[in-house]
PDB file of C-alpha atoms in Angstrom:
ATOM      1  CA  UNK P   1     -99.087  24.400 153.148  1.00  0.00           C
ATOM      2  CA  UNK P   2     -96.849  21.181 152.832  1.00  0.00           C
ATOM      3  CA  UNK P   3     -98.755  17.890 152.037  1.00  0.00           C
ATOM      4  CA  UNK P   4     -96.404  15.583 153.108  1.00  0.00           C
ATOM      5  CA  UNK P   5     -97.170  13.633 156.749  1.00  0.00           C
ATOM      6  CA  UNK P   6     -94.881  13.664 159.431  1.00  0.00           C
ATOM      7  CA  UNK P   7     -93.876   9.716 161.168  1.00  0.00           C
ATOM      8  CA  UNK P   8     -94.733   9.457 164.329  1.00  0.00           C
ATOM      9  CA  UNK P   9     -91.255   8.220 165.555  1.00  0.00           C
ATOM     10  CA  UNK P  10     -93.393   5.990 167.647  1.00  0.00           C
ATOM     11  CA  UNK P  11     -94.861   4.449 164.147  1.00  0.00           C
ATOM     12  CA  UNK P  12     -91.307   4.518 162.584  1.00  0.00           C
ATOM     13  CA  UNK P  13     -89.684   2.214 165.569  1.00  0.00           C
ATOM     14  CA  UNK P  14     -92.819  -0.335 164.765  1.00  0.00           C
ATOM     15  CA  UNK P  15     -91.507  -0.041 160.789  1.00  0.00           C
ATOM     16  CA  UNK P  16     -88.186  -0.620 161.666  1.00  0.00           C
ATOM     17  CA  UNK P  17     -89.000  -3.355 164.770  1.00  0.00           C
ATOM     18  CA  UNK P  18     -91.265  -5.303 162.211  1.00  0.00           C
ATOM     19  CA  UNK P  19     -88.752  -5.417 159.322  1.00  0.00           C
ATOM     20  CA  UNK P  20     -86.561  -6.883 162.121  1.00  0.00           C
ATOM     21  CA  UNK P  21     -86.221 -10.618 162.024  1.00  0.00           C
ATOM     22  CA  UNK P  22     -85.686 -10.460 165.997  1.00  0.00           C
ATOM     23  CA  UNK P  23     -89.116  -9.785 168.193  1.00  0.00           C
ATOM     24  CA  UNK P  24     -89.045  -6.505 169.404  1.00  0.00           C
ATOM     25  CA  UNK P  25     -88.930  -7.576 172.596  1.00  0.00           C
ATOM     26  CA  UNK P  26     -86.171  -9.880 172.083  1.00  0.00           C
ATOM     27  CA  UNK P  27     -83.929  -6.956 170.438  1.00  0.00           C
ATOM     28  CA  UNK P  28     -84.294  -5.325 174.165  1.00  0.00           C
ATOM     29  CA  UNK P  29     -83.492  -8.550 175.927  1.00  0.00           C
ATOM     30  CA  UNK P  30     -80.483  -9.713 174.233  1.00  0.00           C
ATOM     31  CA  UNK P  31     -78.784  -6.159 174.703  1.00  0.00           C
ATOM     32  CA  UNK P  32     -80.590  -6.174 178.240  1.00  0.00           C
ATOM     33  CA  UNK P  33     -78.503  -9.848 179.212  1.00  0.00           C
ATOM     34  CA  UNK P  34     -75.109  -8.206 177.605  1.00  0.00           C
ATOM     35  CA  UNK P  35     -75.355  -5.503 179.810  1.00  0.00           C
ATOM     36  CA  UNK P  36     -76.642  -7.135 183.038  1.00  0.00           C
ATOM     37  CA  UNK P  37     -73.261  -9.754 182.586  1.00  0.00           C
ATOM     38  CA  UNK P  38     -70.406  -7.674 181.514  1.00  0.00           C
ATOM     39  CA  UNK P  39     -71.547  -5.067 183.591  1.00  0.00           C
ATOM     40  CA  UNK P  40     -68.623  -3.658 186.223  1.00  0.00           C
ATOM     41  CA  UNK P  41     -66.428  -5.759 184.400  1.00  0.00           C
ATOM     42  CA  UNK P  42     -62.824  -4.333 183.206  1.00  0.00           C
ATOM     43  CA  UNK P  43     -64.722  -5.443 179.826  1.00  0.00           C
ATOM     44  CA  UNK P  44     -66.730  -2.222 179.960  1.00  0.00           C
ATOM     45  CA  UNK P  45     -63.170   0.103 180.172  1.00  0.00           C
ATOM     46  CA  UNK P  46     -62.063  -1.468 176.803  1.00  0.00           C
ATOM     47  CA  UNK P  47     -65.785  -1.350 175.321  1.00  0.00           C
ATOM     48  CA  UNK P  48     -65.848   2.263 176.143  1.00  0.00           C
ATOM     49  CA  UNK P  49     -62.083   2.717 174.584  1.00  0.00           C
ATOM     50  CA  UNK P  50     -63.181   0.644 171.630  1.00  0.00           C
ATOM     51  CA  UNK P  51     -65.569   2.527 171.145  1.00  0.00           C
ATOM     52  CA  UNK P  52     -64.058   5.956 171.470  1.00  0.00           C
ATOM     53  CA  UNK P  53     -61.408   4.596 168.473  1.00  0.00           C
ATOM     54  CA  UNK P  54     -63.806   3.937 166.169  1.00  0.00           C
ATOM     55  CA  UNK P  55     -65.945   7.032 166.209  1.00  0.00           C
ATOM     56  CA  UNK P  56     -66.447   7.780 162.633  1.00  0.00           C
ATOM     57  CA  UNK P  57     -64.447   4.688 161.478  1.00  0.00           C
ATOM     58  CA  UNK P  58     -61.260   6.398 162.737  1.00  0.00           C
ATOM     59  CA  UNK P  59     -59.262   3.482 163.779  1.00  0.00           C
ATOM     60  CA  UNK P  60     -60.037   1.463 160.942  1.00  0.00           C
ATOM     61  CA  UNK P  61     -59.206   4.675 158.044  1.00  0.00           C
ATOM     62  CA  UNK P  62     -56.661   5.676 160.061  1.00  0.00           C
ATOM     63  CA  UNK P  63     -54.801   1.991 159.946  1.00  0.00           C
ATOM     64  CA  UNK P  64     -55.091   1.581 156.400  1.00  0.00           C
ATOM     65  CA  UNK P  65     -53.594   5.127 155.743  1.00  0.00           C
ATOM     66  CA  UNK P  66     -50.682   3.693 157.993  1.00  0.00           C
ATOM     67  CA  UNK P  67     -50.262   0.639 155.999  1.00  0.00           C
ATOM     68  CA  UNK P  68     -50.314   2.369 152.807  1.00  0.00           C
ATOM     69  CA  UNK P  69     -47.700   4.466 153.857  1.00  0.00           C
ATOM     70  CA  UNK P  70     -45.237   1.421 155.321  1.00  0.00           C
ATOM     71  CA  UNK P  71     -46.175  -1.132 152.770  1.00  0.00           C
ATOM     72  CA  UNK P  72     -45.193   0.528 149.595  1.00  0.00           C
ATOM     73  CA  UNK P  73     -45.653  -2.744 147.420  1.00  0.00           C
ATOM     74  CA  UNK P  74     -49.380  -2.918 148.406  1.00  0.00           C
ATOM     75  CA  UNK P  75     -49.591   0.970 148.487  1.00  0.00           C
ATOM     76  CA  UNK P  76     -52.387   0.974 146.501  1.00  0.00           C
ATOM     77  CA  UNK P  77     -54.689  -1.917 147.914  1.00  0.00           C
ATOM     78  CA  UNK P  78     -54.407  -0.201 151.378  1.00  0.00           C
ATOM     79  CA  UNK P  79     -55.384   3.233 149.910  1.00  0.00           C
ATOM     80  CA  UNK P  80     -58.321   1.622 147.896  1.00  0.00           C
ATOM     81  CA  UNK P  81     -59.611  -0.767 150.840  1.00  0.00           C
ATOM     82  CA  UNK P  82     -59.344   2.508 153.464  1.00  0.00           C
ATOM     83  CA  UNK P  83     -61.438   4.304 150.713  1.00  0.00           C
ATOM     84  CA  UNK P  84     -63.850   1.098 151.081  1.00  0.00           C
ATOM     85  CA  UNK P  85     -63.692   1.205 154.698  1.00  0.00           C
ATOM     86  CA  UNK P  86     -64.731   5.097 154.600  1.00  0.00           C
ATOM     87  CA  UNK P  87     -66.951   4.326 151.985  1.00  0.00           C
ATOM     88  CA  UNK P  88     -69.100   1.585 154.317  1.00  0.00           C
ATOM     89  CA  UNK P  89     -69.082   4.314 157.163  1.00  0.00           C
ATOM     90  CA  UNK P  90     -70.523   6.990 154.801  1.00  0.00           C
ATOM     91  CA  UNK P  91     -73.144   4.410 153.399  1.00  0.00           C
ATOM     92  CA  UNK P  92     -74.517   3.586 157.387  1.00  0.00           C
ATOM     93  CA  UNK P  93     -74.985   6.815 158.265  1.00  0.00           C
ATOM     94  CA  UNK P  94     -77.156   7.657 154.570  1.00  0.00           C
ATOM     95  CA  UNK P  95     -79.356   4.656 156.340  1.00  0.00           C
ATOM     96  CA  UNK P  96     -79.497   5.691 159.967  1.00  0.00           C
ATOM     97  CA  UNK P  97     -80.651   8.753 158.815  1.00  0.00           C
ATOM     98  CA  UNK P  98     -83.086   7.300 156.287  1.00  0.00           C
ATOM     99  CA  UNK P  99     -84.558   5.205 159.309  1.00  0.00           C
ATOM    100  CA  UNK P 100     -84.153   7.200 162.329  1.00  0.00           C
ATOM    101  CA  UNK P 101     -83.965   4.499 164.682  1.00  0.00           C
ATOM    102  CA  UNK P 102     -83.777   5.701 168.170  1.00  0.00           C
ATOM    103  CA  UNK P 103     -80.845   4.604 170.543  1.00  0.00           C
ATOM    104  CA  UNK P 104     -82.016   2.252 173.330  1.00  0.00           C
ATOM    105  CA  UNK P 105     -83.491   3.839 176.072  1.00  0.00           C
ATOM    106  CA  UNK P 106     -83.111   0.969 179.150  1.00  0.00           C
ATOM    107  CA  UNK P 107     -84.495   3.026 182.276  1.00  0.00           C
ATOM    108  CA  UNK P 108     -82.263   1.285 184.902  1.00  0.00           C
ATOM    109  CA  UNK P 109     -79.017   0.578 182.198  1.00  0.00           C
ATOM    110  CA  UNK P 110     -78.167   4.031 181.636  1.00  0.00           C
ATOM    111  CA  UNK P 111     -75.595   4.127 178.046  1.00  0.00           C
ATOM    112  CA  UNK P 112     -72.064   3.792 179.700  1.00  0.00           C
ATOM    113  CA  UNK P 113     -70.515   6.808 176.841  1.00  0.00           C
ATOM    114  CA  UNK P 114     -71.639   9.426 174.870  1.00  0.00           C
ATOM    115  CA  UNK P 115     -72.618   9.505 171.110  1.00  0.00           C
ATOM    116  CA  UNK P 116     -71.901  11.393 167.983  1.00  0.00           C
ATOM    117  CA  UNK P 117     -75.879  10.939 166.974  1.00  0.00           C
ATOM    118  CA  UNK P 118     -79.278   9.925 168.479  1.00  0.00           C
ATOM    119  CA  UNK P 119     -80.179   7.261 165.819  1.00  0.00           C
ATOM    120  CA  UNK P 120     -78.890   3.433 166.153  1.00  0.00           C
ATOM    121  CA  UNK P 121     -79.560   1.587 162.901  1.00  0.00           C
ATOM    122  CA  UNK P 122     -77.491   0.493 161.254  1.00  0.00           C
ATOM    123  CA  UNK P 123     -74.357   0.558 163.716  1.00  0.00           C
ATOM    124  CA  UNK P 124     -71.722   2.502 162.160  1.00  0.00           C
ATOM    125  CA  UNK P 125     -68.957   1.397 164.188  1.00  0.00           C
ATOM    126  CA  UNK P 126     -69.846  -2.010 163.150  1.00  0.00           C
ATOM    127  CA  UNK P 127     -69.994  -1.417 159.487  1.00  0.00           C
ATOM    128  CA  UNK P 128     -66.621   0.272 159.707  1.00  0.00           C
ATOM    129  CA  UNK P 129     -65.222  -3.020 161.602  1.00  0.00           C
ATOM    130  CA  UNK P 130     -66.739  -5.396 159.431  1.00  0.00           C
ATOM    131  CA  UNK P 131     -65.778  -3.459 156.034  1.00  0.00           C
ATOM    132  CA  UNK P 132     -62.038  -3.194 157.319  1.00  0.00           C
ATOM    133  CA  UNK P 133     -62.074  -6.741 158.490  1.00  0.00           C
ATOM    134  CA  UNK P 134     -62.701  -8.120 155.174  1.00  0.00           C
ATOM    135  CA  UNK P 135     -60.997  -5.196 153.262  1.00  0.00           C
ATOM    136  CA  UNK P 136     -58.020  -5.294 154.726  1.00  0.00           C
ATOM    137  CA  UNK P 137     -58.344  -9.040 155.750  1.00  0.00           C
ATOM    138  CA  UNK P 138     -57.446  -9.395 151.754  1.00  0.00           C
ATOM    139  CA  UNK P 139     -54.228  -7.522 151.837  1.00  0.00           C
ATOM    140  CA  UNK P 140     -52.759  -8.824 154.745  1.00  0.00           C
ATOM    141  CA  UNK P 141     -51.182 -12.580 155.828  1.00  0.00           C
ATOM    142  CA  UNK P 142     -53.660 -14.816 157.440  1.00  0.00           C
ATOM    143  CA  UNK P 143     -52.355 -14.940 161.210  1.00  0.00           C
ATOM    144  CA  UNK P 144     -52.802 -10.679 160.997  1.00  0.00           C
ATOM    145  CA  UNK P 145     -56.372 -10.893 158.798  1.00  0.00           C
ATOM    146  CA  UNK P 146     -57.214 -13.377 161.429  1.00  0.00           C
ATOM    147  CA  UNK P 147     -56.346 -11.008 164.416  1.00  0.00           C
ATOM    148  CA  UNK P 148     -58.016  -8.176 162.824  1.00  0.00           C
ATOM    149  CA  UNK P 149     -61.262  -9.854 162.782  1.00  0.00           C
ATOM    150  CA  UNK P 150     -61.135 -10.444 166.154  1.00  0.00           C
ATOM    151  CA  UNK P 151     -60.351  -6.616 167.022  1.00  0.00           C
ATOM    152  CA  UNK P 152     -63.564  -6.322 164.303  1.00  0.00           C
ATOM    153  CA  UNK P 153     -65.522  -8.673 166.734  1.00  0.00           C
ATOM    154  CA  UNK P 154     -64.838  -6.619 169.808  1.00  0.00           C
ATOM    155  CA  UNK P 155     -65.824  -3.294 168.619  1.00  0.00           C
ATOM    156  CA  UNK P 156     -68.966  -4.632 167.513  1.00  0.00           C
ATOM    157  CA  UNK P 157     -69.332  -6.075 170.919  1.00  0.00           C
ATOM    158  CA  UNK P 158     -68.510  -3.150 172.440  1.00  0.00           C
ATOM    159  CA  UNK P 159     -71.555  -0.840 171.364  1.00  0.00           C
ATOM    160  CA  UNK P 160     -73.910  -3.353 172.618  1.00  0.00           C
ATOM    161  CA  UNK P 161     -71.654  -3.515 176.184  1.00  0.00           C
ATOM    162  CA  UNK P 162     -72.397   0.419 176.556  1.00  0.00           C
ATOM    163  CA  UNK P 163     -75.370   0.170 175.542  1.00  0.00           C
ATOM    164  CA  UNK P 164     -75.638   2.391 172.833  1.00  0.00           C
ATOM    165  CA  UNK P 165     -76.731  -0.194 170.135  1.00  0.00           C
ATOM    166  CA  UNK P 166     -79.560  -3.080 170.173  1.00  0.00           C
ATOM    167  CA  UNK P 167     -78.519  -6.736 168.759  1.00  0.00           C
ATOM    168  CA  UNK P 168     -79.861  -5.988 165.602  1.00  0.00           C
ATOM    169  CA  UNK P 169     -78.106  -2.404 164.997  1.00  0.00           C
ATOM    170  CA  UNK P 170     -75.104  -3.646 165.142  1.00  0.00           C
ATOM    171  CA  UNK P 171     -75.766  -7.130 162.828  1.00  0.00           C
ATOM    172  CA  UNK P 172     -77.416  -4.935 160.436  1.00  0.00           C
ATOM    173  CA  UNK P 173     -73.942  -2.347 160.430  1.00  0.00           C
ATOM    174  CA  UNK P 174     -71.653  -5.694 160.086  1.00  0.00           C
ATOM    175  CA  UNK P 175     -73.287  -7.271 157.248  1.00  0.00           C
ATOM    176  CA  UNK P 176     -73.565  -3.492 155.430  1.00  0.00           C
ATOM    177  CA  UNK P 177     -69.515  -3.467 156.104  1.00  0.00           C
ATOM    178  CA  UNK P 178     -68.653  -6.947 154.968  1.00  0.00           C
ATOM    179  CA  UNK P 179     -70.765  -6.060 151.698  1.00  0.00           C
ATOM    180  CA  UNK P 180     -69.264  -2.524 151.130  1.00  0.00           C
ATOM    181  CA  UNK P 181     -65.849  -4.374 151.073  1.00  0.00           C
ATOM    182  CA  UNK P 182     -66.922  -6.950 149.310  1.00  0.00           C
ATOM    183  CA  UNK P 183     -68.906  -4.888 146.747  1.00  0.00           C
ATOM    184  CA  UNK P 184     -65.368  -3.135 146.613  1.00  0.00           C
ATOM    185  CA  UNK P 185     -63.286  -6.152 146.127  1.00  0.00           C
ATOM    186  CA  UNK P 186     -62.317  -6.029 142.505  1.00  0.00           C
ATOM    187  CA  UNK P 187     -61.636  -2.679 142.853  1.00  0.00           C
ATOM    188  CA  UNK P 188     -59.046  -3.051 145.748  1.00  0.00           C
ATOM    189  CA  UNK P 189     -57.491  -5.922 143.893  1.00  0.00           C
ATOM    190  CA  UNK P 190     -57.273  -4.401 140.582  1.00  0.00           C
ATOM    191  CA  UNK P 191     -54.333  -2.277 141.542  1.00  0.00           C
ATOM    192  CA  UNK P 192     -52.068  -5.946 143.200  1.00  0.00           C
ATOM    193  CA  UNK P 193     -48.647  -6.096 142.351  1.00  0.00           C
ATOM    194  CA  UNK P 194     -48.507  -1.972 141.046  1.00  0.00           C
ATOM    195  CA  UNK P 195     -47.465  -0.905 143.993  1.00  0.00           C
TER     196      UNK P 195
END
């Protein structure tokens, strides 16, 4: 017979809840006031298209691989920072499925799309935007770095407007993202001006 113990997943949400610096509660009723006011809104239509683009960081790889391929003097950088991008996806979903944090379940706020998983923490979609956002926000001209965190801002906005994420999911995914890429700096850099 195996000795190890089986988590109650009710005992793992109060692990992950207490590590949180957010009161439980609060976690619920920040996502709980994001989807009470941009509920019905033509806000939810993009949040669900959002998120349908960036399922598995697809957007984000997918741009870079497009750069690379029109900017041939940067070729390089944009191959590295989509391999940083891919690289902060892969590293969110090790942790979700280290912590196993279930998706909110809000009774009377019913998720507005489907999912790929059942476990919320970190947010993946997040850590993709973030890690592209500063990635590729180092390879591109200011007014288009600028632009692209914005369209990094809105997909992390849009998991908590479905309601697939909590507050904290999706801070925890942005801050893994923006330190994948910048973990992965030197390495993008390294290859400047070789084209």
């Amino acid at each position: 017979m195996d000795n190890t113990q089986l988590v109650d997943p009710a005992h793992r949400m109060e692990a992950v809840s207490s590590a949180s610096p957010v009161a439980p509660g609060a976690d619920e009723a920040l996502l709980r006031a994001v989807r009470t006011r941009l509920a019905a809104t033509p806000l939810t239509t993009g949040a669900r298209a959002l998120s349908l683009a960036g399922e598995h960081g697809a957007v984000w790889i997918a741009g870079g691989l497009v750069a690379a391929g029109v900017d041939r003097a940067r070729r390089g950088q944009w191959l590295r920072a989509a391999a940083v991008v891919a690289g902060a996806h892969l590293t969110s979903m090790v942790v979700k499925r280290a912590v196993r944090r279930p998706r909110p379940d809000l009774p009377d706020l019913a998720p507005l799309a489907r999912t790929a998983g059942r476990h919320s923490f970190p947010s993946s979609h997040a850590a993709s935007a973030a890690a592209a956002a500063v990635a590729y926000g180092r390879v591109l001209p200011w007014p288009a770095a600028t632009a692209l965190g914005a369209g990094a801002a809105a997909m992390c906005v849009s998991r908590l407007v479905i309601g697939v994420h909590y507050p904290t999911d999706v801070v925890a995914g942005a801050l893994l993202g923006a330190a994948s890429a910048g973990v992965g700096r030197d390495w993008v850099e390294s290859v400047a001006g070789r084209g």
